[in-house]
Amino acid sequence: MEIRLWHELLLPYELAVKEMVIKFKHLKKEHREKELYSPIEQVSGRVKSINSILEKMQRKNISWEELEEKVEDIAGIRIICQFSEDIEKVADIIRKRQDMRVLEIKDYITHMKESGYRSYHMIIAYHVETLEGPREIKAEIQIRTLAMNFWATIEHSLQYKYKGNMPPHVRTRLNNAAQSVLTLDEEMSSVRNEVMDAQNSMVH
Ligand code: GTP
Ligand code: MG
């Protein structure tokens, strides 16, 4: 496909990503202004690169006609939380919003992937207004803790280095590291609970 047409195709996705990032960052600000704890720590977004889209179409045998239906992560939002408990709170906020319609949930928190990957994914429908009129596009929201993000970021860059041929012993070590990340998340939640209990007993 011609590069000009690619950019045209990606335009509404760029708008969607920008809008959603602003909205989630604003939610963090709202919590801060109201002196409430924010389950959202960091927000980022990206539009999938043309090369990654082509690679995915090839890998999953997706035709041009099916592109926007089947490549659900052309628009991608990542929400990072401090604690595992925050993930459900963010998911709840998203479920209740009127401007995002949840199409599909991929819960890799309760069902960790074989690789050791953990994250809560929501595929949503999002409305944008373009020159040609209203459009409904798909977006993938990934919600994970700082620790899960640490693991996923490094595992992803190693996968890239090995180009899909990661030696089994490296796989095993990454799996073990994923277990450590789970333990770390649990320990951080436990520390937080202890601190909150101590605060509550001082108030009462
Ligand atoms: P792709 O993996 O994106 O081709 O799509 P899929 O339909 O198989 O969806 P899946 O839910 O498996 O993955 C969606 C996204 O989650 C990926 O694009 C990655 O960003 C992330 N992801 C899934 N599995 C892993 C993993 O094992 N390691 C890392 N680092 N990220 C993963
Ligand atoms: Mg995958």
Short mmCIF file of C-alpha atoms in Angstrom, two decimals, residues 1-202:
data_model
loop_
_atom_site.label_atom_id
_atom_site.label_comp_id
_atom_site.label_asym_id
_atom_site.label_seq_id
_atom_site.Cartn_x
_atom_site.Cartn_y
_atom_site.Cartn_z
CA MET A 1 0.00 0.00 0.00
CA GLU A 2 1.09 3.52 -0.78
CA ILE A 3 2.58 5.48 2.11
CA ARG A 4 0.08 8.34 1.73
CA LEU A 5 -2.80 5.87 2.08
CA TRP A 6 -1.17 4.34 5.16
CA HIS A 7 -1.04 7.72 6.85
CA GLU A 8 -4.68 8.33 5.95
CA LEU A 9 -5.65 4.97 7.43
CA LEU A 10 -3.72 5.66 10.63
CA LEU A 11 -5.02 9.22 11.11
CA PRO A 12 -8.15 8.38 13.17
CA TYR A 13 -6.04 6.01 15.31
CA GLU A 14 -3.60 8.84 16.05
CA LEU A 15 -6.48 11.02 17.15
CA ALA A 16 -7.92 8.25 19.33
CA VAL A 17 -4.57 7.61 21.05
CA LYS A 18 -4.05 11.32 21.75
CA GLU A 19 -7.56 11.74 23.13
CA MET A 20 -7.41 8.67 25.35
CA VAL A 21 -3.99 9.54 26.77
CA ILE A 22 -5.28 13.01 27.69
CA LYS A 23 -8.39 11.51 29.29
CA PHE A 24 -6.50 9.00 31.44
CA LYS A 25 -3.91 11.57 32.48
CA HIS A 26 -6.75 13.85 33.46
CA LEU A 27 -8.21 11.09 35.65
CA LYS A 28 -4.91 10.98 37.51
CA LYS A 29 -5.10 14.75 37.96
CA GLU A 30 -8.67 14.52 39.25
CA HIS A 31 -7.57 12.07 41.94
CA ARG A 32 -4.68 14.34 42.89
CA GLU A 33 -6.84 17.47 43.10
CA LYS A 34 -9.34 15.65 45.30
CA GLU A 35 -6.48 14.29 47.42
CA LEU A 36 -7.49 10.77 46.54
CA TYR A 37 -5.10 7.91 45.87
CA SER A 38 -4.84 7.41 42.08
CA PRO A 39 -4.91 3.82 40.78
CA ILE A 40 -3.33 5.28 37.64
CA GLU A 41 0.39 5.95 37.96
CA GLN A 42 1.50 6.42 34.33
CA VAL A 43 -0.22 6.60 30.97
CA SER A 44 1.28 6.15 27.52
CA GLY A 45 0.02 5.45 24.05
CA ARG A 46 1.26 4.65 20.59
CA VAL A 47 0.02 3.92 17.10
CA LYS A 48 1.33 0.62 15.79
CA SER A 49 4.08 1.05 13.21
CA ILE A 50 3.36 0.14 9.60
CA ASN A 51 6.00 -2.60 9.78
CA SER A 52 4.42 -4.16 12.88
CA ILE A 53 0.99 -4.05 11.25
CA LEU A 54 2.34 -5.78 8.13
CA GLU A 55 4.15 -8.37 10.26
CA LYS A 56 0.96 -9.14 12.22
CA MET A 57 -1.15 -9.38 9.05
CA GLN A 58 1.30 -11.89 7.67
CA ARG A 59 1.65 -13.87 10.92
CA LYS A 60 -2.12 -14.12 11.40
CA ASN A 61 -3.04 -14.33 7.73
CA ILE A 62 -5.16 -11.15 7.88
CA SER A 63 -6.35 -9.64 4.59
CA TRP A 64 -6.58 -5.92 3.77
CA GLU A 65 -10.36 -6.05 4.12
CA GLU A 66 -10.04 -7.50 7.63
CA LEU A 67 -7.22 -5.20 8.76
CA GLU A 68 -9.18 -2.76 10.94
CA GLU A 69 -11.42 -5.50 12.34
CA LYS A 70 -8.70 -8.00 13.24
CA VAL A 71 -5.68 -5.91 14.16
CA GLU A 72 -7.11 -4.71 17.45
CA ASP A 73 -4.02 -2.91 18.67
CA ILE A 74 -3.42 -0.32 15.95
CA ALA A 75 -4.30 2.12 18.71
CA GLY A 76 -2.61 1.06 21.95
CA ILE A 77 -2.87 2.58 25.42
CA ARG A 78 -0.84 1.43 28.41
CA ILE A 79 -1.86 2.24 31.96
CA ILE A 80 0.65 1.53 34.70
CA CYS A 81 -0.44 1.06 38.32
CA GLN A 82 1.51 0.90 41.57
CA PHE A 83 -0.29 -2.13 42.99
CA SER A 84 -2.06 -5.19 41.52
CA GLU A 85 -5.31 -4.17 43.30
CA ASP A 86 -5.31 -0.95 41.27
CA ILE A 87 -5.73 -2.86 38.00
CA GLU A 88 -9.31 -3.91 38.83
CA LYS A 89 -10.09 -0.32 39.87
CA VAL A 90 -8.88 1.04 36.53
CA ALA A 91 -10.79 -1.67 34.64
CA ASP A 92 -13.92 -0.68 36.58
CA ILE A 93 -13.46 2.98 35.68
CA ILE A 94 -13.16 2.02 32.01
CA ARG A 95 -16.24 -0.27 32.13
CA LYS A 96 -18.33 2.57 33.55
CA ARG A 97 -17.26 5.19 30.99
CA GLN A 98 -19.73 6.25 28.32
CA ASP A 99 -17.04 7.00 25.73
CA MET A 100 -15.47 3.52 25.72
CA ARG A 101 -17.32 0.29 24.94
CA VAL A 102 -15.62 -2.90 26.08
CA LEU A 103 -15.57 -5.52 23.34
CA GLU A 104 -13.25 -8.11 24.83
CA ILE A 105 -11.19 -8.84 27.93
CA LYS A 106 -7.92 -10.74 27.95
CA ASP A 107 -7.06 -11.39 31.56
CA TYR A 108 -3.43 -12.46 31.65
CA ILE A 109 -3.35 -11.67 35.38
CA THR A 110 -5.52 -14.61 36.49
CA HIS A 111 -4.25 -16.57 33.50
CA MET A 112 -0.55 -15.79 33.14
CA LYS A 113 0.77 -16.48 29.65
CA GLU A 114 3.20 -19.34 29.16
CA SER A 115 6.00 -16.81 28.73
CA GLY A 116 5.30 -15.45 32.21
CA TYR A 117 3.60 -12.33 30.80
CA ARG A 118 1.00 -10.73 33.07
CA SER A 119 -1.27 -7.83 32.15
CA TYR A 120 -4.99 -7.02 31.91
CA HIS A 121 -6.08 -6.22 28.35
CA MET A 122 -9.30 -4.54 27.32
CA ILE A 123 -10.25 -4.27 23.66
CA ILE A 124 -12.59 -1.33 23.33
CA ALA A 125 -14.57 0.54 20.68
CA TYR A 126 -13.87 4.26 20.66
CA HIS A 127 -15.64 7.02 18.79
CA VAL A 128 -13.71 9.71 16.89
CA GLU A 129 -14.88 12.60 14.78
CA THR A 130 -13.02 13.03 11.48
CA LEU A 131 -13.34 15.24 8.41
CA GLU A 132 -15.34 12.43 6.81
CA GLY A 133 -17.63 12.22 9.81
CA PRO A 134 -17.88 9.93 12.84
CA ARG A 135 -15.80 6.75 13.08
CA GLU A 136 -15.76 3.91 15.55
CA ILE A 137 -12.34 2.34 15.91
CA LYS A 138 -10.83 -0.42 18.04
CA ALA A 139 -8.15 0.12 20.66
CA GLU A 140 -6.23 -2.10 23.06
CA ILE A 141 -5.78 -0.90 26.63
CA GLN A 142 -3.09 -2.74 28.59
CA ILE A 143 -3.26 -2.35 32.36
CA ARG A 144 -0.34 -3.61 34.49
CA THR A 145 1.76 -2.80 37.54
CA LEU A 146 5.16 -1.13 37.45
CA ALA A 147 6.72 -4.53 38.21
CA MET A 148 4.79 -6.32 35.46
CA ASN A 149 5.84 -3.55 33.09
CA PHE A 150 9.49 -3.97 34.12
CA TRP A 151 9.34 -7.67 33.20
CA ALA A 152 7.35 -7.19 29.97
CA THR A 153 9.62 -4.40 28.71
CA ILE A 154 12.81 -6.40 29.17
CA GLU A 155 11.32 -9.69 27.96
CA HIS A 156 10.06 -7.92 24.85
CA SER A 157 13.43 -6.42 24.02
CA LEU A 158 15.16 -9.81 24.54
CA GLN A 159 12.57 -11.51 22.31
CA TYR A 160 13.43 -8.91 19.71
CA LYS A 161 17.16 -9.61 20.04
CA TYR A 162 16.62 -13.36 19.62
CA LYS A 163 14.12 -12.79 16.76
CA GLY A 164 11.74 -15.41 18.12
CA ASN A 165 14.45 -18.02 18.71
CA MET A 166 14.99 -17.60 22.41
CA PRO A 167 17.09 -20.43 23.88
CA PRO A 168 15.12 -22.61 26.35
CA HIS A 169 17.41 -21.79 29.28
CA VAL A 170 16.81 -18.06 28.74
CA ARG A 171 13.06 -18.77 28.60
CA THR A 172 13.31 -20.63 31.88
CA ARG A 173 15.19 -17.80 33.57
CA LEU A 174 12.62 -15.26 32.33
CA ASN A 175 9.87 -17.51 33.68
CA ASN A 176 11.58 -17.56 37.06
CA ALA A 177 11.96 -13.79 36.92
CA ALA A 178 8.20 -13.54 36.24
CA GLN A 179 7.59 -15.54 39.43
CA SER A 180 9.80 -13.08 41.33
CA VAL A 181 7.78 -10.20 39.89
CA LEU A 182 4.57 -11.82 41.15
CA THR A 183 6.10 -12.23 44.61
CA LEU A 184 7.33 -8.63 44.54
CA ASP A 185 3.85 -7.31 43.66
CA GLU A 186 2.35 -9.35 46.52
CA GLU A 187 4.96 -8.10 48.97
CA MET A 188 4.40 -4.47 47.97
CA SER A 189 0.63 -4.86 48.48
CA SER A 190 1.26 -6.42 51.85
CA VAL A 191 3.54 -3.57 52.94
CA ARG A 192 0.95 -1.06 51.79
CA ASN A 193 -1.80 -2.82 53.76
CA GLU A 194 0.32 -2.77 56.88
CA VAL A 195 0.97 0.96 56.48
CA MET A 196 -2.73 1.67 55.86
CA ASP A 197 -3.76 -0.38 58.91
CA ALA A 198 -1.30 1.57 61.05
CA GLN A 199 -2.69 4.88 59.73
CA ASN A 200 -6.28 3.81 60.38
CA SER A 201 -5.56 2.79 63.95
CA MET A 202 -3.98 6.23 64.57
#
